[in-house]
Amino acid sequence: MQIRPAQISDIPAIIRVFDAARNYMCSHGNPHQWPGEYPGEIEVKRDRAHGSAFVCLDAAQEVCGYMDFEEGPDPSYHYIEGAWLDEGPYHVIHRIAALRQGTGIGSFLLDWACAHAQIIRVDTHRDNYPMQRLLKSRGFRKCGVIYLETGDARFAFELTQA
């Protein structure tokens, strides 16, 4: 597998990745994290405009994963019920998704991000147990609860590398 910046031509494949991830979440007790058409083309285009949209390619060079990996600060992370591990500059991962679950795509995306930043923050829905397990397996620690602009609560995780 490899990771590269997302291109406009990747958008249909990225939408398929989002749809697969949304279906997986719904069938595994998490129907509320990504409602309706979110995330979709609008979010990918915004991520691209920020230079933070990345795709994972499989051996056939097909898009099999996606993540928004951007420099902080993230406004949603200013207030946390709990405490961050490190107050230094950090990167944020949003909209991480895999076309196929259990194939190592999520781990590959997280490992790539870890190779490109010392401090990484991620948030996820309280019902997204697969993501919580994945984050913990890659060394992320649960730091507390943050609130999105919508008021929705999310578990907040951070990885600080020496």
PDB file of C-alpha atoms in Angstrom:
ATOM      1  CA  MET A   1       0.000   0.000   0.000  1.00  0.00           C
ATOM      2  CA  GLN A   2       1.010   3.602  -0.429  1.00  0.00           C
ATOM      3  CA  ILE A   3      -0.336   7.028   0.468  1.00  0.00           C
ATOM      4  CA  ARG A   4      -0.452  10.131  -1.697  1.00  0.00           C
ATOM      5  CA  PRO A   5      -2.353  13.427  -1.816  1.00  0.00           C
ATOM      6  CA  ALA A   6      -5.907  13.022  -3.094  1.00  0.00           C
ATOM      7  CA  GLN A   7      -6.678  14.246  -6.597  1.00  0.00           C
ATOM      8  CA  ILE A   8      -9.982  15.509  -8.006  1.00  0.00           C
ATOM      9  CA  SER A   9     -10.204  12.333 -10.098  1.00  0.00           C
ATOM     10  CA  ASP A  10     -10.149  10.293  -6.849  1.00  0.00           C
ATOM     11  CA  ILE A  11     -13.410  11.770  -5.554  1.00  0.00           C
ATOM     12  CA  PRO A  12     -15.762   9.009  -6.848  1.00  0.00           C
ATOM     13  CA  ALA A  13     -13.517   6.348  -5.283  1.00  0.00           C
ATOM     14  CA  ILE A  14     -13.280   8.330  -2.035  1.00  0.00           C
ATOM     15  CA  ILE A  15     -17.076   8.527  -1.896  1.00  0.00           C
ATOM     16  CA  ARG A  16     -17.182   4.717  -2.268  1.00  0.00           C
ATOM     17  CA  VAL A  17     -14.742   4.466   0.659  1.00  0.00           C
ATOM     18  CA  PHE A  18     -16.965   6.757   2.752  1.00  0.00           C
ATOM     19  CA  ASP A  19     -20.065   4.746   1.812  1.00  0.00           C
ATOM     20  CA  ALA A  20     -18.371   1.482   2.788  1.00  0.00           C
ATOM     21  CA  ALA A  21     -17.199   2.949   6.100  1.00  0.00           C
ATOM     22  CA  ARG A  22     -20.648   4.448   6.799  1.00  0.00           C
ATOM     23  CA  ASN A  23     -22.318   1.080   6.095  1.00  0.00           C
ATOM     24  CA  TYR A  24     -19.816  -0.692   8.346  1.00  0.00           C
ATOM     25  CA  MET A  25     -20.421   1.788  11.168  1.00  0.00           C
ATOM     26  CA  CYS A  26     -24.199   1.444  10.839  1.00  0.00           C
ATOM     27  CA  SER A  27     -24.031  -2.355  10.904  1.00  0.00           C
ATOM     28  CA  HIS A  28     -21.737  -2.289  13.962  1.00  0.00           C
ATOM     29  CA  GLY A  29     -23.820  -0.147  16.307  1.00  0.00           C
ATOM     30  CA  ASN A  30     -22.690   3.322  15.210  1.00  0.00           C
ATOM     31  CA  PRO A  31     -25.394   4.758  12.928  1.00  0.00           C
ATOM     32  CA  HIS A  32     -25.052   8.386  14.074  1.00  0.00           C
ATOM     33  CA  GLN A  33     -21.414   9.376  13.508  1.00  0.00           C
ATOM     34  CA  TRP A  34     -21.656  10.000   9.758  1.00  0.00           C
ATOM     35  CA  PRO A  35     -25.284  10.938   9.045  1.00  0.00           C
ATOM     36  CA  GLY A  36     -26.753  11.251   5.561  1.00  0.00           C
ATOM     37  CA  GLU A  37     -24.207  12.211   2.928  1.00  0.00           C
ATOM     38  CA  TYR A  38     -21.508  13.290   5.406  1.00  0.00           C
ATOM     39  CA  PRO A  39     -18.668  13.102   4.675  1.00  0.00           C
ATOM     40  CA  GLY A  40     -18.861  13.669   0.961  1.00  0.00           C
ATOM     41  CA  GLU A  41     -17.545  15.606  -1.995  1.00  0.00           C
ATOM     42  CA  ILE A  42     -17.769  18.977  -0.223  1.00  0.00           C
ATOM     43  CA  GLU A  43     -15.520  17.800   2.610  1.00  0.00           C
ATOM     44  CA  VAL A  44     -13.008  16.189   0.235  1.00  0.00           C
ATOM     45  CA  LYS A  45     -12.770  19.366  -1.847  1.00  0.00           C
ATOM     46  CA  ARG A  46     -12.287  21.449   1.303  1.00  0.00           C
ATOM     47  CA  ASP A  47      -9.619  19.025   2.566  1.00  0.00           C
ATOM     48  CA  ARG A  48      -7.858  19.237  -0.815  1.00  0.00           C
ATOM     49  CA  ALA A  49      -7.948  23.042  -0.706  1.00  0.00           C
ATOM     50  CA  HIS A  50      -6.167  22.840   2.668  1.00  0.00           C
ATOM     51  CA  GLY A  51      -3.633  20.336   1.306  1.00  0.00           C
ATOM     52  CA  SER A  52      -4.749  17.774   3.870  1.00  0.00           C
ATOM     53  CA  ALA A  53      -6.611  15.146   1.785  1.00  0.00           C
ATOM     54  CA  PHE A  54      -4.756  11.832   1.469  1.00  0.00           C
ATOM     55  CA  VAL A  55      -5.695   8.528  -0.126  1.00  0.00           C
ATOM     56  CA  CYS A  56      -4.365   5.053   0.490  1.00  0.00           C
ATOM     57  CA  LEU A  57      -3.780   2.950  -2.624  1.00  0.00           C
ATOM     58  CA  ASP A  58      -3.788  -0.842  -2.699  1.00  0.00           C
ATOM     59  CA  ALA A  59      -1.435  -3.050  -4.739  1.00  0.00           C
ATOM     60  CA  ALA A  60      -3.564  -2.443  -7.857  1.00  0.00           C
ATOM     61  CA  GLN A  61      -3.219   1.345  -7.323  1.00  0.00           C
ATOM     62  CA  GLU A  62      -6.933   1.613  -6.477  1.00  0.00           C
ATOM     63  CA  VAL A  63      -8.125   3.965  -3.734  1.00  0.00           C
ATOM     64  CA  CYS A  64      -8.853   1.873  -0.640  1.00  0.00           C
ATOM     65  CA  GLY A  65      -8.642   4.463   2.150  1.00  0.00           C
ATOM     66  CA  TYR A  66      -8.840   8.154   2.973  1.00  0.00           C
ATOM     67  CA  MET A  67      -7.928  10.591   5.710  1.00  0.00           C
ATOM     68  CA  ASP A  68      -7.820  14.308   6.315  1.00  0.00           C
ATOM     69  CA  PHE A  69      -4.423  14.922   7.967  1.00  0.00           C
ATOM     70  CA  GLU A  70      -3.872  18.560   8.826  1.00  0.00           C
ATOM     71  CA  GLU A  71      -1.876  20.821  11.096  1.00  0.00           C
ATOM     72  CA  GLY A  72      -3.643  22.099  14.186  1.00  0.00           C
ATOM     73  CA  PRO A  73      -4.913  23.929  15.948  1.00  0.00           C
ATOM     74  CA  ASP A  74      -8.425  22.573  15.573  1.00  0.00           C
ATOM     75  CA  PRO A  75     -11.081  24.851  17.132  1.00  0.00           C
ATOM     76  CA  SER A  76     -12.995  21.834  18.476  1.00  0.00           C
ATOM     77  CA  TYR A  77      -9.950  20.858  20.530  1.00  0.00           C
ATOM     78  CA  HIS A  78      -9.543  24.132  22.454  1.00  0.00           C
ATOM     79  CA  TYR A  79     -11.773  22.871  25.265  1.00  0.00           C
ATOM     80  CA  ILE A  80     -11.536  19.297  26.510  1.00  0.00           C
ATOM     81  CA  GLU A  81     -13.214  17.612  29.431  1.00  0.00           C
ATOM     82  CA  GLY A  82      -9.988  15.956  30.491  1.00  0.00           C
ATOM     83  CA  ALA A  83      -6.466  16.936  29.496  1.00  0.00           C
ATOM     84  CA  TRP A  84      -4.266  16.657  26.441  1.00  0.00           C
ATOM     85  CA  LEU A  85      -0.945  14.881  26.921  1.00  0.00           C
ATOM     86  CA  ASP A  86       1.084  17.631  25.258  1.00  0.00           C
ATOM     87  CA  GLU A  87       0.246  21.273  24.555  1.00  0.00           C
ATOM     88  CA  GLY A  88       2.791  21.575  21.728  1.00  0.00           C
ATOM     89  CA  PRO A  89       1.968  21.943  18.020  1.00  0.00           C
ATOM     90  CA  TYR A  90      -0.040  19.003  16.734  1.00  0.00           C
ATOM     91  CA  HIS A  91      -1.648  17.459  13.673  1.00  0.00           C
ATOM     92  CA  VAL A  92      -5.240  16.241  13.466  1.00  0.00           C
ATOM     93  CA  ILE A  93      -6.779  13.285  11.674  1.00  0.00           C
ATOM     94  CA  HIS A  94     -10.391  13.554  10.522  1.00  0.00           C
ATOM     95  CA  ARG A  95     -12.520  11.429   8.202  1.00  0.00           C
ATOM     96  CA  ILE A  96     -10.269   8.368   8.288  1.00  0.00           C
ATOM     97  CA  ALA A  97     -11.991   5.562   6.388  1.00  0.00           C
ATOM     98  CA  ALA A  98     -11.231   2.237   4.742  1.00  0.00           C
ATOM     99  CA  LEU A  99     -12.949   0.475   1.854  1.00  0.00           C
ATOM    100  CA  ARG A 100     -12.493  -2.922   3.503  1.00  0.00           C
ATOM    101  CA  GLN A 101     -12.381  -3.456   7.255  1.00  0.00           C
ATOM    102  CA  GLY A 102      -9.853  -5.773   8.864  1.00  0.00           C
ATOM    103  CA  THR A 103      -7.312  -5.486   6.042  1.00  0.00           C
ATOM    104  CA  GLY A 104      -4.812  -3.132   7.700  1.00  0.00           C
ATOM    105  CA  ILE A 105      -5.797  -0.002   5.777  1.00  0.00           C
ATOM    106  CA  GLY A 106      -6.636   1.979   8.917  1.00  0.00           C
ATOM    107  CA  SER A 107      -3.380   0.925  10.583  1.00  0.00           C
ATOM    108  CA  PHE A 108      -1.428   1.863   7.469  1.00  0.00           C
ATOM    109  CA  LEU A 109      -3.013   5.328   7.385  1.00  0.00           C
ATOM    110  CA  LEU A 110      -2.321   5.910  11.087  1.00  0.00           C
ATOM    111  CA  ASP A 111       1.261   4.659  10.802  1.00  0.00           C
ATOM    112  CA  TRP A 112       1.866   7.025   7.877  1.00  0.00           C
ATOM    113  CA  ALA A 113       0.507   9.938   9.903  1.00  0.00           C
ATOM    114  CA  CYS A 114       2.720   8.962  12.850  1.00  0.00           C
ATOM    115  CA  ALA A 115       5.755   9.082  10.568  1.00  0.00           C
ATOM    116  CA  HIS A 116       4.860  12.671   9.621  1.00  0.00           C
ATOM    117  CA  ALA A 117       4.015  14.273  12.991  1.00  0.00           C
ATOM    118  CA  GLN A 118       5.195  14.140  16.598  1.00  0.00           C
ATOM    119  CA  ILE A 119       1.812  14.875  18.180  1.00  0.00           C
ATOM    120  CA  ILE A 120      -1.450  13.672  16.639  1.00  0.00           C
ATOM    121  CA  ARG A 121      -4.992  14.184  17.864  1.00  0.00           C
ATOM    122  CA  VAL A 122      -8.079  12.290  16.722  1.00  0.00           C
ATOM    123  CA  ASP A 123     -11.685  12.280  17.875  1.00  0.00           C
ATOM    124  CA  THR A 124     -14.341   9.647  17.372  1.00  0.00           C
ATOM    125  CA  HIS A 125     -17.926   8.874  18.305  1.00  0.00           C
ATOM    126  CA  ARG A 126     -18.509   7.052  21.591  1.00  0.00           C
ATOM    127  CA  ASP A 127     -20.141   4.191  19.641  1.00  0.00           C
ATOM    128  CA  ASN A 128     -17.224   3.752  17.219  1.00  0.00           C
ATOM    129  CA  TYR A 129     -15.614   0.877  19.095  1.00  0.00           C
ATOM    130  CA  PRO A 130     -13.585  -0.392  16.110  1.00  0.00           C
ATOM    131  CA  MET A 131     -11.895   3.035  15.753  1.00  0.00           C
ATOM    132  CA  GLN A 132     -11.287   3.268  19.487  1.00  0.00           C
ATOM    133  CA  ARG A 133      -9.611  -0.170  19.438  1.00  0.00           C
ATOM    134  CA  LEU A 134      -7.530   0.785  16.394  1.00  0.00           C
ATOM    135  CA  LEU A 135      -6.342   4.022  17.993  1.00  0.00           C
ATOM    136  CA  LYS A 136      -5.387   2.262  21.232  1.00  0.00           C
ATOM    137  CA  SER A 137      -3.568  -0.464  19.275  1.00  0.00           C
ATOM    138  CA  ARG A 138      -1.422   2.222  17.584  1.00  0.00           C
ATOM    139  CA  GLY A 139      -0.477   3.864  20.898  1.00  0.00           C
ATOM    140  CA  PHE A 140      -3.078   6.643  21.094  1.00  0.00           C
ATOM    141  CA  ARG A 141      -4.375   7.471  24.569  1.00  0.00           C
ATOM    142  CA  LYS A 142      -7.894   8.586  25.398  1.00  0.00           C
ATOM    143  CA  CYS A 143      -7.630  12.101  26.863  1.00  0.00           C
ATOM    144  CA  GLY A 144     -11.255  13.070  27.436  1.00  0.00           C
ATOM    145  CA  VAL A 145     -14.250  14.466  25.595  1.00  0.00           C
ATOM    146  CA  ILE A 146     -14.394  17.332  23.093  1.00  0.00           C
ATOM    147  CA  TYR A 147     -17.432  18.955  21.510  1.00  0.00           C
ATOM    148  CA  LEU A 148     -17.911  19.644  17.822  1.00  0.00           C
ATOM    149  CA  GLU A 149     -19.420  22.906  16.555  1.00  0.00           C
ATOM    150  CA  THR A 150     -22.752  21.046  16.413  1.00  0.00           C
ATOM    151  CA  GLY A 151     -22.496  20.324  20.144  1.00  0.00           C
ATOM    152  CA  ASP A 152     -21.980  16.598  19.562  1.00  0.00           C
ATOM    153  CA  ALA A 153     -19.575  14.973  22.019  1.00  0.00           C
ATOM    154  CA  ARG A 154     -16.581  12.975  20.782  1.00  0.00           C
ATOM    155  CA  PHE A 155     -13.952  10.925  22.583  1.00  0.00           C
ATOM    156  CA  ALA A 156     -10.578  12.617  22.119  1.00  0.00           C
ATOM    157  CA  PHE A 157      -7.344  10.679  21.624  1.00  0.00           C
ATOM    158  CA  GLU A 158      -3.735  11.800  21.345  1.00  0.00           C
ATOM    159  CA  LEU A 159      -0.424  10.225  20.444  1.00  0.00           C
ATOM    160  CA  THR A 160       2.716  11.992  21.591  1.00  0.00           C
ATOM    161  CA  GLN A 161       5.995  10.629  20.255  1.00  0.00           C
ATOM    162  CA  ALA A 162       9.318  11.464  21.857  1.00  0.00           C
TER     163      ALA A 162
END
